[in-house]
GROMACS .gro file of C-alpha atoms in nm:
model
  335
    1UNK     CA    1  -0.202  -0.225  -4.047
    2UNK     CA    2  -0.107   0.062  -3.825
    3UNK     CA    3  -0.293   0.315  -3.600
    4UNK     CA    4  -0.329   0.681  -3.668
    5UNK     CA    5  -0.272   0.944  -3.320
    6UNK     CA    6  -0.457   1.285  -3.410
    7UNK     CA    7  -0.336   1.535  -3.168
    8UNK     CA    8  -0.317   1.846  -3.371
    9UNK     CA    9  -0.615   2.120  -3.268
   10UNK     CA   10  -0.850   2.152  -3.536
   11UNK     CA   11  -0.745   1.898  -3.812
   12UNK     CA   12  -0.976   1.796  -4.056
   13UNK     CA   13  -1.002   1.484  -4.182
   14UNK     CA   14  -1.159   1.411  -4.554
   15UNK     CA   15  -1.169   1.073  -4.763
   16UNK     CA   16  -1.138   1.035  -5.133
   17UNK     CA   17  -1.082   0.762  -5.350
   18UNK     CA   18  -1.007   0.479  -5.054
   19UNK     CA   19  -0.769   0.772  -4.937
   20UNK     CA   20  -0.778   0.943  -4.595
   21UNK     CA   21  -0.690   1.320  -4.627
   22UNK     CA   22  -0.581   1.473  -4.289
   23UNK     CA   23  -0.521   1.845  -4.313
   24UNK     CA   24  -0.368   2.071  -3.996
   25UNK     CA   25  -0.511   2.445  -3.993
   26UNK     CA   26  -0.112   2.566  -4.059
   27UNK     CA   27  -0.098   2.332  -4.357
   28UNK     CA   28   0.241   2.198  -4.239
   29UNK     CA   29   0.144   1.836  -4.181
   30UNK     CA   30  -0.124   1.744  -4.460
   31UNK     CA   31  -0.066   1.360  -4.505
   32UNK     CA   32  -0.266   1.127  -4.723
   33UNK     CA   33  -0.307   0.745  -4.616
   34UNK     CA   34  -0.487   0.468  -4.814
   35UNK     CA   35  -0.739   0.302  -4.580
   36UNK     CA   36  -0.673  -0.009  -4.646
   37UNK     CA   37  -0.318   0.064  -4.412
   38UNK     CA   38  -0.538   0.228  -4.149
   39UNK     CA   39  -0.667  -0.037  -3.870
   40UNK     CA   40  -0.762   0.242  -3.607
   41UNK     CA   41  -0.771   0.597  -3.574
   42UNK     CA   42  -0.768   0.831  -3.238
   43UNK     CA   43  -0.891   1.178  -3.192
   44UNK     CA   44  -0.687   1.297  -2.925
   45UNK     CA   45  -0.820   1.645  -2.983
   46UNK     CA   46  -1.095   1.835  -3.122
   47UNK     CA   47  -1.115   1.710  -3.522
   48UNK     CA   48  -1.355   1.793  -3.774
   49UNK     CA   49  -1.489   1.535  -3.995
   50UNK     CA   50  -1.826   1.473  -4.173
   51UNK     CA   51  -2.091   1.212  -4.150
   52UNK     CA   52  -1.967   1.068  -4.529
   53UNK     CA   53  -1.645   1.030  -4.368
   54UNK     CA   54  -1.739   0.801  -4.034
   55UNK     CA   55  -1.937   0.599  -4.292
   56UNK     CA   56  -1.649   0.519  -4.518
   57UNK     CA   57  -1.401   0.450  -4.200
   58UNK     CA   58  -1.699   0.193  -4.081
   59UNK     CA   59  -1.752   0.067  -4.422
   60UNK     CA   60  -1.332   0.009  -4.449
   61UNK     CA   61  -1.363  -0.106  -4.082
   62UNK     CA   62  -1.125   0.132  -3.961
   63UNK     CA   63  -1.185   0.145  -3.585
   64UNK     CA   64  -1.240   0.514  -3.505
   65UNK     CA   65  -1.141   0.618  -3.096
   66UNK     CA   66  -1.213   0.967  -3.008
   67UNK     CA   67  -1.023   1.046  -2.669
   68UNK     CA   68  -1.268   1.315  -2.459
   69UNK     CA   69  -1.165   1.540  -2.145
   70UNK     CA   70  -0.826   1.716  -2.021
   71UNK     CA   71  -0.698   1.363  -1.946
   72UNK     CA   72  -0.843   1.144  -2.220
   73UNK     CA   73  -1.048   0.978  -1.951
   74UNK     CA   74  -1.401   0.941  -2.184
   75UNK     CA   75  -1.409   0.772  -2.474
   76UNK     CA   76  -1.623   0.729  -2.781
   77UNK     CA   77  -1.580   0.435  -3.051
   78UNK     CA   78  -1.665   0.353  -3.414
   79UNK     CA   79  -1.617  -0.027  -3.436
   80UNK     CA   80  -1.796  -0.063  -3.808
   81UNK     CA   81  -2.009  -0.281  -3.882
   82UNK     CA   82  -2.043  -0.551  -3.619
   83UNK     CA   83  -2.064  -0.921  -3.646
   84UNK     CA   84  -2.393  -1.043  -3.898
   85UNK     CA   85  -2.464  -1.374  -3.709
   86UNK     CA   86  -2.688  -1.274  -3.418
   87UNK     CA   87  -2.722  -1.637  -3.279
   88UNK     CA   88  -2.401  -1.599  -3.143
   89UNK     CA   89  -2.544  -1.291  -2.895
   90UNK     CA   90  -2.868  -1.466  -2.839
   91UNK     CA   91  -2.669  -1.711  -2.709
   92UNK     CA   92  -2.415  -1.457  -2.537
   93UNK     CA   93  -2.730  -1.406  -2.356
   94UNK     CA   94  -2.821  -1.729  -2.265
   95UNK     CA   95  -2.516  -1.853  -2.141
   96UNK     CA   96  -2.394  -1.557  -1.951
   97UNK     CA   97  -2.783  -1.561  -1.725
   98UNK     CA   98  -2.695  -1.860  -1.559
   99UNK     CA   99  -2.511  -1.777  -1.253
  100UNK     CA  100  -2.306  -2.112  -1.250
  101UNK     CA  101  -2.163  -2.038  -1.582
  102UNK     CA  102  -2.038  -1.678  -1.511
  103UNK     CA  103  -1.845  -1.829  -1.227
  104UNK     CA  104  -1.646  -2.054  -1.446
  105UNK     CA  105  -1.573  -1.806  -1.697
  106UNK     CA  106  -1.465  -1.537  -1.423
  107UNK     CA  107  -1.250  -1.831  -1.213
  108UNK     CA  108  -1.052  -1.860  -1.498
  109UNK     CA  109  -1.005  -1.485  -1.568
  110UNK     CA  110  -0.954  -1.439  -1.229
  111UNK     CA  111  -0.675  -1.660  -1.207
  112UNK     CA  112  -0.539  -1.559  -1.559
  113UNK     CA  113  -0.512  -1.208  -1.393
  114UNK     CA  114  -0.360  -1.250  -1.037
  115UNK     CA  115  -0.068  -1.522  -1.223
  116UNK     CA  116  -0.010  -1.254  -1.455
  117UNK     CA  117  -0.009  -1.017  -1.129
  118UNK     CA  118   0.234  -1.228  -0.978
  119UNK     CA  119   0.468  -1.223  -1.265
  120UNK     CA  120   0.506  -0.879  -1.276
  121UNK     CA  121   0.575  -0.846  -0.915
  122UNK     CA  122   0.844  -1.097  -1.036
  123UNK     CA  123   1.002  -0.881  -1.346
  124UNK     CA  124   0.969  -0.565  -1.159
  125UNK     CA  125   1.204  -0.724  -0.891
  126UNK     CA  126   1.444  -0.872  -1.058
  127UNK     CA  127   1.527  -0.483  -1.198
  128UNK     CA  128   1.511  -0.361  -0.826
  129UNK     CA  129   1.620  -0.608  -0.601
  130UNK     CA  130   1.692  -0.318  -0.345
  131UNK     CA  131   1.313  -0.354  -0.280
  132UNK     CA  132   1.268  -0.689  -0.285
  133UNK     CA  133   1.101  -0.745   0.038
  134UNK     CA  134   0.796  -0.548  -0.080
  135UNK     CA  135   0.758  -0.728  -0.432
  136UNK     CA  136   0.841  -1.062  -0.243
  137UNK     CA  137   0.569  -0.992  -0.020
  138UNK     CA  138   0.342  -0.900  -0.259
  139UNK     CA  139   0.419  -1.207  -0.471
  140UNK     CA  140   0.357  -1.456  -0.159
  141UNK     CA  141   0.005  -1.319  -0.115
  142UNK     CA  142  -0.089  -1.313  -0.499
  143UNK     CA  143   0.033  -1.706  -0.414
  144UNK     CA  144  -0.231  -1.776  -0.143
  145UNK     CA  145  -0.475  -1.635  -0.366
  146UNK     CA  146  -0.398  -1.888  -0.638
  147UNK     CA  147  -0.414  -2.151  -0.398
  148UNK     CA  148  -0.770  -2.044  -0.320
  149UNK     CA  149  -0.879  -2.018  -0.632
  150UNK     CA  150  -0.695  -2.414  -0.700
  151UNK     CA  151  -0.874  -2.578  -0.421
  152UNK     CA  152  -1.220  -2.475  -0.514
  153UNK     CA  153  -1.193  -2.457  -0.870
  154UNK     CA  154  -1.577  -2.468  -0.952
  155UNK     CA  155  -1.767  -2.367  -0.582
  156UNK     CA  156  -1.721  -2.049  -0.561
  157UNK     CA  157  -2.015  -1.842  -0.605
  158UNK     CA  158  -1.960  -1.476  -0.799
  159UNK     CA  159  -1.964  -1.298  -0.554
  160UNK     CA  160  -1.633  -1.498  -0.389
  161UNK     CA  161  -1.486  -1.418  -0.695
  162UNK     CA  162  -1.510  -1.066  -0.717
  163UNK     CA  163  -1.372  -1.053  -0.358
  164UNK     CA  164  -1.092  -1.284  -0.400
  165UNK     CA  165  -1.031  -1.021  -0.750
  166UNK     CA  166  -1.062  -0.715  -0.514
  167UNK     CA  167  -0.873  -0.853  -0.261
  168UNK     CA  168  -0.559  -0.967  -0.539
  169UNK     CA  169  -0.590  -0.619  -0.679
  170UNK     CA  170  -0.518  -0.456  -0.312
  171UNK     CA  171  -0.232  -0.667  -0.263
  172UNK     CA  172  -0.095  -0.628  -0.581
  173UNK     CA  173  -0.110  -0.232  -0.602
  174UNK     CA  174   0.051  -0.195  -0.253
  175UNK     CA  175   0.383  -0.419  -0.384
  176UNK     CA  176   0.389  -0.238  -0.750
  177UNK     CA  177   0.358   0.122  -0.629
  178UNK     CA  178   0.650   0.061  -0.412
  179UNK     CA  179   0.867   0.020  -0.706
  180UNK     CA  180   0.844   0.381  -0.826
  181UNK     CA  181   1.063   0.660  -0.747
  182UNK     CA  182   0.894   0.868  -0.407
  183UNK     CA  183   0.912   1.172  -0.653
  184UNK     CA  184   0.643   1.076  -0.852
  185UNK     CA  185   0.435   1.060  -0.563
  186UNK     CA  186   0.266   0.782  -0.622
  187UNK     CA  187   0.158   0.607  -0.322
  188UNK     CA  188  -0.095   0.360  -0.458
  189UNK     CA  189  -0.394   0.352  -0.709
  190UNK     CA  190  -0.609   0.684  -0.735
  191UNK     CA  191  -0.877   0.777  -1.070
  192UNK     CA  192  -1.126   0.991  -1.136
  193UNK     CA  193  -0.907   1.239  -1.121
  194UNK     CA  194  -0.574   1.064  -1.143
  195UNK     CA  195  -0.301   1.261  -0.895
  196UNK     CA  196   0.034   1.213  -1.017
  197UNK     CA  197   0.202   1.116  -1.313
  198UNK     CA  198   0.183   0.724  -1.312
  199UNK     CA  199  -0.212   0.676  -1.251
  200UNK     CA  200  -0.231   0.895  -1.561
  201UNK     CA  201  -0.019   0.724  -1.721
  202UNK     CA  202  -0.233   0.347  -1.580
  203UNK     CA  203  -0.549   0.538  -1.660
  204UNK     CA  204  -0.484   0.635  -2.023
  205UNK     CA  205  -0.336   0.288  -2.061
  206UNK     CA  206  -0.657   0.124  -1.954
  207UNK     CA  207  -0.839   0.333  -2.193
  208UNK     CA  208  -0.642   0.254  -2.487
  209UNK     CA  209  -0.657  -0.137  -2.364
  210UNK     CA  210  -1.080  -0.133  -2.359
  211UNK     CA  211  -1.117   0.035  -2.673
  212UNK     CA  212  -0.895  -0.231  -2.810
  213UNK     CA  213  -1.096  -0.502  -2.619
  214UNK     CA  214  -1.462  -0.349  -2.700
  215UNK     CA  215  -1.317  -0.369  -3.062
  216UNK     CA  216  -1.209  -0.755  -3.067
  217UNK     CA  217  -1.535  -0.828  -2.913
  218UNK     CA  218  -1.766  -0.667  -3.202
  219UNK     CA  219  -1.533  -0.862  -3.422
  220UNK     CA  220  -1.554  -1.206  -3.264
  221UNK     CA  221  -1.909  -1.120  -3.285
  222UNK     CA  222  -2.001  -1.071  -2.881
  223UNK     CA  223  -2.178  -0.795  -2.740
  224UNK     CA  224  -1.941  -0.632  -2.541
  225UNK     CA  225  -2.233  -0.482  -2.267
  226UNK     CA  226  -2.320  -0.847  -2.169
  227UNK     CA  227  -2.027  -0.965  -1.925
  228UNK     CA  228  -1.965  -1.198  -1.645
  229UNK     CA  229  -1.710  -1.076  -1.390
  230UNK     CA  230  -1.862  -0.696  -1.444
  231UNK     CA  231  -2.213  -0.611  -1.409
  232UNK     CA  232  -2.440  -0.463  -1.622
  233UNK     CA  233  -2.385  -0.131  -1.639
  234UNK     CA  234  -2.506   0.182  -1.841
  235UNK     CA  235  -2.261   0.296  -2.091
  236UNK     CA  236  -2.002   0.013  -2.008
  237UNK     CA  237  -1.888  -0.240  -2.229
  238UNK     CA  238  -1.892  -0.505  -1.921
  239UNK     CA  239  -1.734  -0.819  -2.155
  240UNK     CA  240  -1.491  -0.597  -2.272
  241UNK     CA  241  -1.398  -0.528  -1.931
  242UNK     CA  242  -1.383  -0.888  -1.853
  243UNK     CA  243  -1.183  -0.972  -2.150
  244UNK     CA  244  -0.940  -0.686  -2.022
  245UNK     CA  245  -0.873  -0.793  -1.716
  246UNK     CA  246  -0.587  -1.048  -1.768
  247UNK     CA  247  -0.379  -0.792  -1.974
  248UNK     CA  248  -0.396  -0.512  -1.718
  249UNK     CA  249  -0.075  -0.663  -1.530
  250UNK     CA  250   0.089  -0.631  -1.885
  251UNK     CA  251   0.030  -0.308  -1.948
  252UNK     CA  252   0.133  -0.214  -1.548
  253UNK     CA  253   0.427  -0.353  -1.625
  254UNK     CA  254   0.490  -0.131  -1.933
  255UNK     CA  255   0.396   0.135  -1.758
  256UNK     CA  256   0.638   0.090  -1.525
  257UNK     CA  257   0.913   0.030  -1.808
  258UNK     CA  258   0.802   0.358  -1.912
  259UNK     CA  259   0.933   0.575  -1.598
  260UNK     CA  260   1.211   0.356  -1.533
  261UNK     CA  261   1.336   0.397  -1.894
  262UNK     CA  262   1.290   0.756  -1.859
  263UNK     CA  263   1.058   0.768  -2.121
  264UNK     CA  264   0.824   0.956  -1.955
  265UNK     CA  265   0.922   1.199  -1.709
  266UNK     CA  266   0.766   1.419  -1.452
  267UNK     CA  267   0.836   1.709  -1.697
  268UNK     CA  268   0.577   1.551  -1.955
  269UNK     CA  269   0.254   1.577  -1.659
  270UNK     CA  270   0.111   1.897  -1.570
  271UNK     CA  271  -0.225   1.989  -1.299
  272UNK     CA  272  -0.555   2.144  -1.400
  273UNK     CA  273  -0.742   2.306  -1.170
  274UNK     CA  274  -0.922   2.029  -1.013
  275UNK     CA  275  -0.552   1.837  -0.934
  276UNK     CA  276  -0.600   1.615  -1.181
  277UNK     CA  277  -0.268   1.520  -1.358
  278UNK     CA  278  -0.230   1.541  -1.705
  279UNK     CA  279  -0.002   1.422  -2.005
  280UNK     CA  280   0.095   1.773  -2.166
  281UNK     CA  281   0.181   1.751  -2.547
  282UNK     CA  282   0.518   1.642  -2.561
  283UNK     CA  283   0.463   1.352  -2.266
  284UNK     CA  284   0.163   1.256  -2.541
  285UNK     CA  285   0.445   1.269  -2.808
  286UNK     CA  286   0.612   1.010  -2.618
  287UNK     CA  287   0.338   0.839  -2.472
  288UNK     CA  288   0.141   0.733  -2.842
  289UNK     CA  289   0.448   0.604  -3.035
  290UNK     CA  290   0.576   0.385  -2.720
  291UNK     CA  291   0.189   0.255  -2.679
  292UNK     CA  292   0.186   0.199  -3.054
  293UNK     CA  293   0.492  -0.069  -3.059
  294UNK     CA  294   0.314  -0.287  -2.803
  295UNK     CA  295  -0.040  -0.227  -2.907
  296UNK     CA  296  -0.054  -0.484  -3.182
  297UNK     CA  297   0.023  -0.734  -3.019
  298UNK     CA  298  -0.235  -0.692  -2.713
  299UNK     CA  299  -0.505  -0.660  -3.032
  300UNK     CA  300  -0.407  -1.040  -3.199
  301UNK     CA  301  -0.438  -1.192  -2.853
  302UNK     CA  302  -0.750  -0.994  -2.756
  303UNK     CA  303  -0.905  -1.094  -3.048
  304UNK     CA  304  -0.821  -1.442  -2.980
  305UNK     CA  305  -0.954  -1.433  -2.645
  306UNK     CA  306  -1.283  -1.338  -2.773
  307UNK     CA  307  -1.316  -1.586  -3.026
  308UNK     CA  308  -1.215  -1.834  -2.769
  309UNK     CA  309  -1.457  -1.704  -2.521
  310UNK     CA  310  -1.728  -1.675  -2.803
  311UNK     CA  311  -1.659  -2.051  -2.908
  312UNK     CA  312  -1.728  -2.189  -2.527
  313UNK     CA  313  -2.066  -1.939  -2.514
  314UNK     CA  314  -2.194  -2.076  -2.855
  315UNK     CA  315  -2.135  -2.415  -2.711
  316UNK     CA  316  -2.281  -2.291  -2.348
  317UNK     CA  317  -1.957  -2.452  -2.182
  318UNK     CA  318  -1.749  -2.131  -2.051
  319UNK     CA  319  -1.519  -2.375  -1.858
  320UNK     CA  320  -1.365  -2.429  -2.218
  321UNK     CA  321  -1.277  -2.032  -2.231
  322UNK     CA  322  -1.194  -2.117  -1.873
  323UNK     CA  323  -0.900  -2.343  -1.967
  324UNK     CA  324  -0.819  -2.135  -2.274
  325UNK     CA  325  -0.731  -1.843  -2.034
  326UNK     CA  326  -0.553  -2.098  -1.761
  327UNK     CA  327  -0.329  -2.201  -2.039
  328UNK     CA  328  -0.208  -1.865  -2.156
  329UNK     CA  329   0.162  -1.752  -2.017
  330UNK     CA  330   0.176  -1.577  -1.686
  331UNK     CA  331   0.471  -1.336  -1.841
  332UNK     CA  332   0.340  -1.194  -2.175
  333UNK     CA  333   0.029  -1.179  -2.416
  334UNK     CA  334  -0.113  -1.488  -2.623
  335UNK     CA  335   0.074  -1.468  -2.912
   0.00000   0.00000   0.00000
């Protein structure tokens, strides 16, 4: 199964037979592709494509991800048809309204998250040991935060958690932004609009991650609005957000193997007018094919995570997704 980038203005896409017909307005890359080898699809720019044609992607349950905005920062998604069996969100529901039982469940992918924080601190410093006093630092910290988390493993309340997460997170960012070159000018974590060239690069990452996330939660048959560690929130998939969180340290790290590599460069980022920075076409040329080689395997564990998860909730014991997500290597993704 593979996933299909759409970044050509004004493609149209047309199915026939089981076969997906994607034609360019200059005719010079018209491609037909079976379904059946499709697992995902994502408009990265404006596409044309009928009603008869999202029904046969859901029907083939091919996810569809349309990318919205200069910087691909909205996002709409065509999961298919979800999970039949809707005990399993009834009792999503019942499980997840008890405040005690969030806390387990977010302990453990609180902890999941700042070990796998820790660890990339760790990577990032064996490649730059001339700043290893910052990433040291940072790693020591992430390490009193574990021990928190270790000596009161099932009293803290939520909202402990979420400060213990927010607190981890500040840490963490101040150690991994010192690892990139002052050029980039990136000084620390900034959204909504990104600045410079590496929070668009974590930004569009993090999109790419949730739809992947949202998508493994329809399929494990959760409702991906109904979370723990996030709130409810209108137009977020909250669970999907939780289920994300351990992986984002993954994905900085990639990120980060991205610039270093050379892979992306400041060439591929341009500014609106707004100062938002962008991905231009040929940074997306080389942004999409590198995401592609890693994306599968963030998608098996995801998916794996959620059924785990769902497993504990349809049991109403999240401490057993708890230790699911303790067990799980601080360095890479379930496999």
């Amino acid at each position: 199964m593979s996933t299909l980038y759409i970044d050509r203005q004004g493609s149209q896409l047309n199915i026939q037979t089981g076969v997906l017909h994607i034609t360019t307005p200059d005719g010079e890359a018209d491609r037909r592709l079976p379904l059946k080898y499709l697992d995902r699809i994502v408009l990265r720019t404006d596409t044309q494509l009928s009603s008869k044609v999202l029904c046969a992607l859901a029907d083939s349950g091919v996810n569809l991800i349309a990318l919205g905005g200069r910087g691909g920062q909205k996002i709409a998604q065509i999961t298919g048809t979800p999970h039949n069996d809707a005990r399993r969100r009834w009792q999503q529901v019942l499980t997840l309204s008890q405040p005690q039982a969030c806390a387990q469940l977010d302990h453990g992918i609180i902890h999941s998250k700042v070990k796998r924080q820790r660890a990339t601190l760790a990577h990032i410093a064996q490649e730059r040991p001339d700043i290893r006093k910052p990433l040291f630092d940072g790693q020591q910290r992430l390490g009193r935060i574990l021990d928190t988390l270790h000596s009161n493993a099932e009293g803290h309340t939520l909202d402990q958690l979420r400060g213990l997460e927010g607190a981890a997170a500040a840490m963490y960012f101040e150690a991994y932004f010192s690892a990139y070159a002052p050029a980039l000018g990136a000084t620390g974590r900034n959204r909504r609009p990104p600045r410079d060239p590496v929070n668009a690069v974590l930004s569009l990452s993090y999109t790419m991650l949730y739809a992947q996330a949202t998508a493994a939660c329809w399929s494990a048959g959760l409702d991906p609005a109904l979370g723990a560690l996030h709130t409810l929130s209108h137009g977020r998939a909250a669970l999907a957000c939780d289920l994300m969180e351990p992986y984002r340290p993954l994905v900085d790290l990639w990120v980060w193997q991205q610039f270093r590599q050379s892979t992306l460069r400041a060439e591929h980022f341009g500014h609106d007018g707004a100062g938002a920075c962008l991905l231009n076409k040929a940074g997306r040329g080389h942004f999409y094919p590198a995401w592609e080689q890693q994306a599968h395997r963030h998608q098996r564990s995801l998916l794996r995570y959620a059924r785990a998860m769902d497993k504990a909730l349809m049991h109403g014991s999240p401490q057993a997704a708890w230790s699911h997500l303790m067990d799980q290597p601080a360095d890479t993704a379930a496999e």
